[in-house]
Short mmCIF file of C-alpha atoms in Angstrom, two decimals:
data_model
loop_
_atom_site.label_atom_id
_atom_site.label_comp_id
_atom_site.label_asym_id
_atom_site.label_seq_id
_atom_site.Cartn_x
_atom_site.Cartn_y
_atom_site.Cartn_z
CA MET E 1 15.09 -35.53 32.45
CA THR E 2 11.77 -34.29 30.96
CA THR E 3 11.89 -35.20 27.25
CA LEU E 4 10.11 -32.69 24.43
CA GLN E 5 7.29 -35.25 23.80
CA GLU E 6 6.24 -34.64 27.68
CA ARG E 7 5.98 -31.15 27.58
CA PRO E 8 2.47 -29.83 28.25
CA ALA E 9 0.71 -28.29 25.20
CA ALA E 10 -2.19 -26.75 26.72
CA PRO E 11 -2.98 -23.16 25.89
CA ARG E 12 -1.18 -20.64 28.03
CA PRO E 13 -2.86 -17.66 29.78
CA GLY E 14 -1.38 -14.23 29.59
CA VAL E 15 -0.21 -12.29 26.78
CA ARG E 16 0.23 -13.98 23.35
CA PRO E 17 3.71 -14.80 22.45
CA THR E 18 3.35 -13.12 19.26
CA VAL E 19 2.50 -9.77 20.77
CA VAL E 20 5.25 -10.31 23.27
CA GLY E 21 7.69 -10.41 20.34
CA ARG E 22 6.31 -8.06 17.92
CA THR E 23 5.91 -5.58 20.76
CA GLY E 24 9.51 -6.09 21.88
CA LEU E 25 10.66 -5.29 18.18
CA TYR E 26 8.90 -2.35 17.81
CA ALA E 27 9.90 -0.98 21.28
CA VAL E 28 13.26 -1.46 20.29
CA LEU E 29 13.00 0.35 17.09
CA LEU E 30 11.18 3.09 18.67
CA ALA E 31 13.29 3.62 21.64
CA ASN E 32 16.55 3.75 19.19
CA ALA E 33 14.67 6.10 16.78
CA VAL E 34 14.14 8.51 19.88
CA VAL E 35 17.91 8.38 20.85
CA VAL E 36 18.98 9.06 17.48
CA THR E 37 16.91 12.09 17.22
CA VAL E 38 18.11 13.39 20.37
CA PHE E 39 21.66 12.77 19.34
CA PHE E 40 20.88 14.37 15.94
CA VAL E 41 19.44 17.57 17.73
CA GLN E 42 22.51 17.90 19.94
CA ALA E 43 24.89 17.92 16.95
CA GLY E 44 22.95 21.18 15.75
CA PHE E 45 21.59 22.09 12.67
CA ALA E 46 23.02 23.03 9.47
CA SER E 47 21.97 26.21 7.85
CA ASN E 48 20.67 24.60 4.83
CA THR E 49 17.17 22.85 5.12
CA LEU E 50 18.01 20.31 2.67
CA ILE E 51 21.21 19.05 4.26
CA VAL E 52 19.57 19.09 7.66
CA LEU E 53 17.01 16.75 5.85
CA GLY E 54 19.75 14.59 4.43
CA ARG E 55 21.60 13.98 7.66
CA LEU E 56 18.35 13.00 9.30
CA ALA E 57 17.22 10.54 6.54
CA GLY E 58 21.00 9.25 6.59
CA LEU E 59 20.78 8.44 10.47
CA TYR E 60 17.26 6.67 10.31
CA GLY E 61 18.64 4.85 7.35
CA ALA E 62 21.60 3.68 9.17
CA LEU E 63 19.40 2.74 12.04
CA LEU E 64 16.88 0.74 9.78
CA MET E 65 20.08 -0.95 8.25
CA ALA E 66 20.97 -2.25 11.67
CA PHE E 67 17.23 -3.19 12.57
CA GLN E 68 17.34 -5.24 9.27
CA LEU E 69 20.19 -7.32 10.25
CA LEU E 70 18.36 -8.08 13.77
CA LEU E 71 15.39 -9.32 11.68
CA VAL E 72 17.53 -12.01 9.60
CA ALA E 73 19.67 -13.00 12.49
CA ARG E 74 17.38 -15.87 13.23
CA LEU E 75 17.71 -15.55 17.05
CA PRO E 76 15.39 -18.38 18.45
CA TRP E 77 13.54 -16.12 20.99
CA PHE E 78 11.91 -13.93 18.12
CA ASP E 79 11.74 -16.86 15.61
CA ARG E 80 9.55 -19.14 18.04
CA ARG E 81 7.26 -16.09 18.80
CA ILE E 82 6.97 -14.25 15.58
CA GLY E 83 8.04 -16.92 12.80
CA MET E 84 10.61 -16.81 10.23
CA ASP E 85 7.94 -15.89 7.29
CA ARG E 86 6.91 -12.57 9.17
CA LEU E 87 10.43 -11.66 10.02
CA THR E 88 11.30 -12.07 6.52
CA SER E 89 8.52 -10.06 5.35
CA TRP E 90 9.25 -7.15 7.57
CA HIS E 91 12.84 -7.62 6.61
CA ARG E 92 11.78 -7.06 2.85
CA TRP E 93 9.86 -4.05 3.56
CA THR E 94 12.66 -2.73 5.91
CA GLY E 95 15.25 -2.90 3.14
CA PHE E 96 12.88 -1.01 0.56
CA SER E 97 12.65 1.66 3.58
CA VAL E 98 16.35 1.74 3.95
CA LEU E 99 16.69 2.15 0.19
CA TRP E 100 14.59 5.22 -0.21
CA LEU E 101 16.01 6.83 2.93
CA LEU E 102 19.63 6.38 1.89
CA LEU E 103 18.48 7.84 -1.66
CA ALA E 104 16.97 10.60 0.01
CA HIS E 105 19.98 11.31 1.95
CA ALA E 106 22.13 11.28 -0.96
CA VAL E 107 19.92 13.50 -2.95
CA PHE E 108 19.28 16.06 -0.23
CA ILE E 109 22.76 16.27 0.92
CA VAL E 110 24.17 16.65 -2.89
CA PHE E 111 21.53 19.13 -3.76
CA GLY E 112 21.97 21.01 -0.57
CA TYR E 113 25.61 21.53 -0.85
CA ALA E 114 25.23 22.56 -4.46
CA ARG E 115 22.69 25.29 -3.24
CA SER E 116 25.63 26.69 -1.25
CA SER E 117 28.14 26.50 -4.04
CA SER E 118 28.41 27.32 -7.53
CA LEU E 119 28.46 23.60 -8.71
CA ASP E 120 25.65 21.63 -10.43
CA PRO E 121 24.69 18.46 -8.37
CA VAL E 122 26.72 15.97 -10.61
CA ASN E 123 29.92 17.98 -10.09
CA GLN E 124 28.98 18.68 -6.63
CA LEU E 125 28.60 14.89 -6.12
CA VAL E 126 32.19 14.46 -7.48
CA ASP E 127 33.66 17.09 -5.48
CA LEU E 128 32.20 15.36 -2.30
CA ALA E 129 33.43 12.04 -3.33
CA GLU E 130 36.96 13.65 -3.64
CA THR E 131 37.12 15.91 -0.96
CA VAL E 132 35.11 14.34 2.01
CA GLU E 133 36.46 11.38 3.52
CA GLY E 134 34.18 8.16 3.52
CA VAL E 135 31.83 9.67 0.69
CA LEU E 136 33.31 7.26 -2.15
CA ARG E 137 32.39 4.36 0.26
CA ALA E 138 28.92 5.70 0.79
CA ILE E 139 28.34 6.01 -2.97
CA THR E 140 29.51 2.30 -3.43
CA ALA E 141 27.30 1.16 -0.45
CA LEU E 142 24.13 2.87 -2.11
CA ALA E 143 24.86 1.43 -5.43
CA VAL E 144 25.00 -2.20 -3.87
CA ILE E 145 21.82 -1.50 -2.08
CA ILE E 146 20.24 -0.33 -5.16
CA VAL E 147 21.26 -3.70 -7.03
CA VAL E 148 20.10 -5.72 -4.16
CA GLY E 149 16.76 -3.94 -4.16
CA ALA E 150 16.45 -4.36 -7.83
CA VAL E 151 16.97 -8.23 -7.67
CA SER E 152 14.46 -8.24 -4.37
CA ALA E 153 11.42 -6.91 -6.42
CA ARG E 154 9.01 -9.66 -6.96
CA SER E 155 9.20 -9.59 -10.98
CA ALA E 156 13.03 -10.19 -10.75
CA ARG E 157 12.98 -12.44 -7.79
CA ARG E 158 10.92 -14.83 -9.67
CA ARG E 159 13.18 -15.25 -12.43
CA LEU E 160 16.31 -15.90 -10.30
CA ALA E 161 17.18 -19.19 -8.77
CA TYR E 162 17.26 -18.83 -4.95
CA GLU E 163 21.10 -19.60 -4.94
CA THR E 164 21.67 -16.68 -7.19
CA TRP E 165 19.47 -14.42 -5.49
CA HIS E 166 21.08 -15.28 -2.08
CA PHE E 167 24.58 -14.96 -3.54
CA ILE E 168 23.69 -11.43 -4.72
CA HIS E 169 22.00 -10.62 -1.36
CA LEU E 170 25.04 -11.27 0.73
CA TYR E 171 26.75 -8.13 -0.69
CA THR E 172 24.28 -6.28 1.59
CA TYR E 173 26.87 -7.10 4.38
CA VAL E 174 29.59 -5.38 2.28
CA ALA E 175 27.22 -2.52 2.01
CA VAL E 176 26.65 -2.39 5.70
CA VAL E 177 30.40 -2.22 6.43
CA LEU E 178 30.99 0.81 3.90
CA ALA E 179 27.89 2.40 5.23
CA PHE E 180 29.24 2.21 8.72
CA THR E 181 32.86 3.35 7.74
CA HIS E 182 31.37 6.46 6.13
CA GLN E 183 29.36 7.17 9.17
CA VAL E 184 32.41 6.97 11.29
CA ALA E 185 34.48 9.47 9.00
CA ALA E 186 31.62 11.90 7.90
CA GLY E 187 28.66 11.44 10.03
CA THR E 188 28.20 14.75 12.24
CA SER E 189 25.99 12.94 14.95
CA PHE E 190 28.64 10.33 15.08
CA THR E 191 31.67 12.56 15.63
CA SER E 192 29.94 15.52 17.43
CA SER E 193 29.89 13.62 21.01
CA ALA E 194 31.78 10.63 22.60
CA VAL E 195 28.42 9.38 23.93
CA ALA E 196 26.73 9.18 20.35
CA LYS E 197 29.95 7.57 19.13
CA SER E 198 29.76 4.91 21.80
CA TYR E 199 26.00 4.36 20.97
CA TRP E 200 26.32 4.12 17.29
CA TYR E 201 29.46 1.38 18.15
CA GLY E 202 27.05 -0.45 20.23
CA VAL E 203 24.10 -0.35 17.71
CA TRP E 204 26.06 -1.59 14.98
CA GLY E 205 28.05 -4.18 17.45
CA VAL E 206 24.90 -5.72 18.72
CA ALA E 207 23.53 -6.18 15.09
CA LEU E 208 26.32 -7.70 13.74
CA ALA E 209 26.79 -9.80 16.74
CA ALA E 210 23.11 -10.85 16.52
CA VAL E 211 23.71 -12.14 12.94
CA PHE E 212 27.02 -13.95 13.94
CA THR E 213 25.42 -15.69 16.75
CA GLY E 214 22.39 -16.54 14.80
CA ARG E 215 23.59 -17.30 11.32
CA LEU E 216 26.83 -18.86 12.16
CA VAL E 217 27.78 -19.62 15.88
CA LEU E 218 24.55 -21.43 16.79
CA PRO E 219 24.05 -23.50 13.95
CA LEU E 220 27.94 -24.54 13.92
CA TRP E 221 27.49 -25.62 17.77
CA ARG E 222 24.43 -27.42 17.46
CA ASN E 223 25.77 -29.34 14.72
CA LEU E 224 28.95 -30.20 16.37
CA ARG E 225 27.18 -31.28 19.44
CA HIS E 226 24.65 -33.39 17.73
CA ARG E 227 26.46 -34.96 14.83
CA LEU E 228 23.27 -35.81 12.58
CA ARG E 229 23.15 -38.74 10.25
CA VAL E 230 20.60 -40.27 7.92
CA THR E 231 19.47 -43.60 9.59
CA ALA E 232 16.63 -44.59 7.12
CA VAL E 233 15.22 -43.25 3.55
CA VAL E 234 11.46 -44.48 3.19
CA PRO E 235 9.62 -43.79 -0.21
CA GLU E 236 5.99 -43.08 0.89
CA ASN E 237 4.86 -42.99 -2.81
CA ASP E 238 6.53 -42.31 -6.12
CA ASP E 239 6.85 -38.56 -5.35
CA VAL E 240 7.13 -38.43 -1.67
CA VAL E 241 10.18 -39.55 0.65
CA SER E 242 10.81 -39.65 4.27
CA VAL E 243 14.25 -39.15 5.68
CA TYR E 244 15.28 -40.24 9.20
CA VAL E 245 17.82 -38.59 10.91
CA THR E 246 19.62 -39.26 14.44
CA GLY E 247 22.39 -38.03 16.27
CA ARG E 248 23.87 -37.51 19.86
CA ASP E 249 21.70 -35.81 22.79
CA LEU E 250 18.79 -35.12 20.36
CA ASP E 251 16.64 -34.71 23.60
CA ARG E 252 18.54 -31.50 24.27
CA LEU E 253 17.60 -30.05 20.73
CA PRO E 254 15.04 -27.46 21.20
CA ALA E 255 12.62 -28.67 18.30
CA ARG E 256 8.90 -28.87 18.54
CA ALA E 257 6.39 -30.31 16.19
CA GLY E 258 5.31 -27.99 13.68
CA GLN E 259 8.65 -26.35 13.34
CA PHE E 260 11.20 -26.85 10.22
CA PHE E 261 14.93 -26.90 9.52
CA LEU E 262 17.30 -25.95 6.63
CA TRP E 263 18.63 -29.17 5.80
CA ARG E 264 21.90 -29.74 4.19
CA PHE E 265 22.88 -33.19 3.02
CA LEU E 266 26.74 -33.39 2.94
CA THR E 267 26.95 -35.49 -0.18
CA ARG E 268 29.65 -34.37 -3.25
CA ASP E 269 26.89 -33.04 -5.30
CA ARG E 270 24.32 -31.38 -2.59
CA TRP E 271 26.61 -30.38 0.34
CA TRP E 272 26.15 -26.56 -0.93
CA GLN E 273 22.23 -26.67 -1.09
CA ALA E 274 19.81 -25.82 1.81
CA ASN E 275 16.07 -26.92 1.65
CA PRO E 276 13.37 -26.11 4.28
CA PHE E 277 11.56 -29.00 5.20
CA SER E 278 9.28 -29.57 8.06
CA LEU E 279 9.43 -32.26 10.76
CA SER E 280 6.70 -34.87 9.84
CA ALA E 281 7.06 -36.39 13.30
CA ALA E 282 6.87 -34.72 16.71
CA PRO E 283 10.76 -34.78 17.93
CA ASP E 284 11.00 -37.67 20.57
CA GLY E 285 14.55 -37.10 21.60
CA ARG E 286 15.85 -39.80 19.59
CA THR E 287 15.00 -39.10 15.81
CA LEU E 288 14.01 -36.22 13.51
CA ARG E 289 12.12 -36.96 10.25
CA LEU E 290 11.42 -34.85 7.37
CA THR E 291 8.78 -35.83 4.78
CA ALA E 292 9.32 -34.12 1.28
CA LYS E 293 7.67 -34.12 -2.24
CA ARG E 294 9.65 -34.10 -5.29
CA ALA E 295 9.46 -30.52 -6.45
CA GLY E 296 12.99 -29.77 -7.97
CA ASP E 297 16.34 -31.33 -7.91
CA GLY E 298 16.82 -30.86 -4.03
CA SER E 299 13.96 -32.75 -3.08
CA ALA E 300 14.35 -35.23 -5.80
CA ALA E 301 17.73 -36.36 -4.78
CA LEU E 302 16.72 -37.35 -1.31
CA ARG E 303 15.38 -40.90 -2.26
CA HIS E 304 18.91 -41.34 -3.43
CA LEU E 305 20.38 -40.51 -0.13
CA LYS E 306 22.57 -43.20 1.69
CA VAL E 307 22.46 -44.33 5.23
CA GLY E 308 25.03 -42.61 7.06
CA THR E 309 25.16 -39.53 5.08
CA ARG E 310 25.99 -36.59 7.35
CA VAL E 311 23.65 -33.90 7.85
CA PHE E 312 24.14 -30.30 8.63
CA ALA E 313 20.70 -28.68 9.93
CA GLU E 314 19.74 -24.99 10.70
CA GLY E 315 17.12 -24.58 12.90
CA PRO E 316 14.61 -25.55 14.42
CA TYR E 317 12.71 -22.59 12.94
CA GLY E 318 9.15 -21.30 13.01
CA ALA E 319 6.24 -20.19 14.99
CA PHE E 320 3.69 -23.00 13.84
CA THR E 321 3.73 -24.51 17.26
CA THR E 322 1.42 -25.34 20.14
CA LEU E 323 3.31 -22.35 21.80
CA HIS E 324 0.82 -20.22 20.13
CA ARG E 325 -2.34 -22.18 21.26
CA THR E 326 -5.46 -19.89 22.76
CA ARG E 327 -8.12 -22.74 22.89
CA PRO E 328 -7.97 -26.46 24.44
CA ASP E 329 -9.46 -27.49 21.13
CA ALA E 330 -8.13 -27.43 17.77
CA LEU E 331 -8.90 -27.84 13.97
CA LEU E 332 -5.87 -28.88 11.99
CA ILE E 333 -6.04 -28.29 8.06
CA ALA E 334 -3.55 -29.90 5.56
CA GLY E 335 -3.39 -29.62 2.05
CA GLY E 336 -0.92 -32.12 -0.10
CA VAL E 337 2.49 -32.43 1.40
CA GLY E 338 1.61 -29.43 4.08
CA VAL E 339 0.36 -32.48 5.98
CA THR E 340 4.00 -32.87 7.33
CA PRO E 341 3.55 -30.27 10.03
CA ILE E 342 0.08 -31.00 10.72
CA ARG E 343 0.82 -34.71 11.26
CA ALA E 344 3.51 -33.77 13.74
CA LEU E 345 1.34 -31.17 15.51
CA LEU E 346 -1.46 -33.77 16.04
CA GLU E 347 1.15 -36.13 17.66
CA GLU E 348 1.93 -33.59 20.13
CA LEU E 349 -1.62 -31.66 20.85
CA HIS E 350 -3.79 -32.31 23.83
CA GLY E 351 -7.43 -31.78 24.04
CA HIS E 352 -9.95 -32.38 21.02
CA ALA E 353 -8.78 -31.99 17.34
CA VAL E 354 -10.37 -32.23 14.27
CA VAL E 355 -8.32 -32.90 11.22
CA ILE E 356 -9.25 -31.89 7.66
CA TYR E 357 -6.91 -33.49 4.78
CA ARG E 358 -7.26 -31.74 1.39
CA VAL E 359 -6.24 -33.66 -1.70
CA ALA E 360 -6.91 -34.17 -5.32
CA THR E 361 -7.30 -38.07 -4.93
CA ASP E 362 -7.02 -40.66 -2.29
CA ARG E 363 -3.50 -41.68 -3.46
CA ASP E 364 -2.36 -38.28 -2.89
CA ALA E 365 -3.01 -38.58 0.85
CA VAL E 366 0.57 -38.95 2.01
CA LEU E 367 0.87 -40.17 5.64
CA TYR E 368 -2.70 -40.84 5.82
CA GLY E 369 -2.27 -44.10 7.65
CA GLU E 370 -0.49 -42.54 10.24
CA LEU E 371 -2.90 -40.00 10.59
CA ARG E 372 -5.63 -42.25 10.90
CA GLU E 373 -3.70 -44.14 13.77
CA LEU E 374 -3.15 -41.04 15.51
CA ALA E 375 -6.59 -39.76 15.23
CA LEU E 376 -8.07 -43.09 16.74
CA ALA E 377 -5.39 -43.08 19.55
CA LYS E 378 -6.22 -39.52 20.47
CA GLY E 379 -9.88 -39.51 19.84
CA ALA E 380 -9.57 -37.10 17.18
CA GLU E 381 -12.06 -36.55 13.93
CA LEU E 382 -10.27 -37.24 10.81
CA HIS E 383 -11.80 -36.05 7.40
CA LEU E 384 -10.18 -36.69 4.09
CA VAL E 385 -11.52 -34.43 1.46
CA THR E 386 -10.87 -35.17 -2.21
CA GLY E 387 -11.57 -33.49 -5.59
CA PRO E 388 -10.40 -31.05 -8.02
CA PRO E 389 -9.84 -27.50 -6.66
CA VAL E 390 -12.80 -26.21 -8.11
CA PRO E 391 -15.62 -26.41 -6.88
CA ASP E 392 -13.89 -25.47 -3.44
CA ARG E 393 -14.31 -28.37 -1.17
CA LEU E 394 -13.37 -25.95 1.91
CA ALA E 395 -15.96 -23.38 1.48
CA PRO E 396 -17.29 -21.87 4.44
CA GLN E 397 -20.57 -23.78 4.48
CA GLU E 398 -18.57 -27.02 4.20
CA LEU E 399 -15.92 -25.98 6.86
CA ALA E 400 -18.98 -25.01 9.08
CA ARG E 401 -20.65 -28.59 8.25
CA LEU E 402 -17.47 -30.43 9.03
CA VAL E 403 -16.71 -28.26 12.39
CA PRO E 404 -19.81 -26.68 13.61
CA ASP E 405 -17.91 -25.18 16.72
CA ILE E 406 -15.09 -23.96 14.70
CA THR E 407 -14.94 -20.32 16.20
CA GLY E 408 -14.22 -22.08 19.47
CA ARG E 409 -10.97 -23.65 18.19
CA ASP E 410 -7.50 -22.61 17.52
CA VAL E 411 -7.01 -23.41 13.60
CA TYR E 412 -3.67 -24.70 12.22
CA LEU E 413 -3.47 -24.56 8.51
CA CYS E 414 -0.89 -25.71 5.78
CA GLY E 415 -0.77 -26.48 2.43
CA PRO E 416 -0.09 -24.89 -1.29
CA PRO E 417 -0.69 -21.26 -1.37
CA PRO E 418 -3.73 -20.87 -3.29
CA MET E 419 -5.61 -23.43 -0.94
CA MET E 420 -4.24 -21.61 2.05
CA ASN E 421 -5.55 -18.25 0.69
CA ALA E 422 -8.84 -19.76 0.19
CA VAL E 423 -9.20 -21.34 3.44
CA LEU E 424 -8.09 -17.97 5.27
CA GLY E 425 -10.82 -16.28 3.22
CA SER E 426 -13.37 -18.86 4.53
CA LEU E 427 -12.20 -18.81 7.87
CA ARG E 428 -12.61 -14.90 7.99
CA GLU E 429 -16.28 -15.25 6.44
CA LEU E 430 -16.85 -17.63 9.33
CA GLY E 431 -15.72 -15.22 12.02
CA VAL E 432 -12.73 -17.08 13.45
CA PRO E 433 -10.79 -14.63 15.20
CA ARG E 434 -7.26 -13.94 13.58
CA THR E 435 -5.71 -14.71 17.00
CA GLN E 436 -6.96 -18.36 16.41
CA THR E 437 -5.84 -18.87 13.02
CA HIS E 438 -2.22 -19.97 12.93
CA PHE E 439 0.01 -20.46 9.23
CA GLU E 440 3.27 -20.01 8.29
CA ARG E 441 4.63 -19.48 4.81
CA PHE E 442 8.28 -20.52 3.73
CA SER E 443 10.35 -17.46 2.84
CA LEU E 444 13.71 -16.90 3.48
CA ALA E 445 16.04 -13.83 3.38
CA GLY E 446 19.75 -13.18 3.01
#
């Protein structure tokens, strides 16, 4: 059997995986938007323009709500090609689009019916809620979506713990069910045609099945199959610890260097908390290793884990892998504990590699000994860049000095956000094509 370590990592010809994944999602959304529009036209138009606009906004809002579920389903095919960070970003903006479309749906419908009656908009809304089946459920769904949208705004999100925000975000699924039952009861497009009804049942069925499969069935099945346990806990320095995990049939786990898992260590006080940590060594079919810096209660507790602790891991996730290589040679840039996926990638990469490791002081260079040994074994160049963040040690002229052929290499970048933003600016100034720049930011959604 071919192990994960033996997989070829050379650049692959043809269309880039990111383009394939992104085009696939766009095509799915566009095709369904066309179908929804056709069913809307076939259902006939109301005499009131506001009602027509309201119904159309509601249909597109429902379609985007189903599409939003697909974005957060964590389906491996899309995740490996697009990356969870980009899917999460699209999910965020799709969520705000859903909010505005459903608000437009409610406003246009209420004012449209109010124009045809003698009631003011408020009393018209009350009348619709009392007389039309499903409207009260729609109002409740809209209220839930408004609350979720409010706590998802950046200013509010920064003030909430992830667990609190996530718990509130889960109410979105309640809103989905309420919105669907409203559509079944009162949607003109839904009730006007047996074909349209079957189509909408199919759309919601596929969306919910994707979430059920990607978020529940697949993680449960993998964990039951592999039965992960902690085998060693190794402090790397005062703030950083490595945790070694093993299990059954790990050669069948489709993990690659550069990817991460959501790790739950099933202790009495931490079983409910999931943390995203990258693999800090390329998977070898026998052991998985994560390395984390103490940044909160979850990561600080890792050094107190006992050997034998059961582990529930969701993943692997991420597109920060050699699947996206476009050039035979690579530049790997790491900052701080962002070295973990970089170290794993160096282990898997073929071709000539240059590694730049940016830290404040020599003692902050976690896993540097391993990097040095790997670089020596693979004939790679390794540069340890130390010093305070100002002046910038990775400015364009410095990168060009260290890597004269930088525009002919794939660049993999991982580190703290300020450093990543600075390096991305340097890469743009040096003319490194975006298709050759690979990075990923941890960001989780409902």
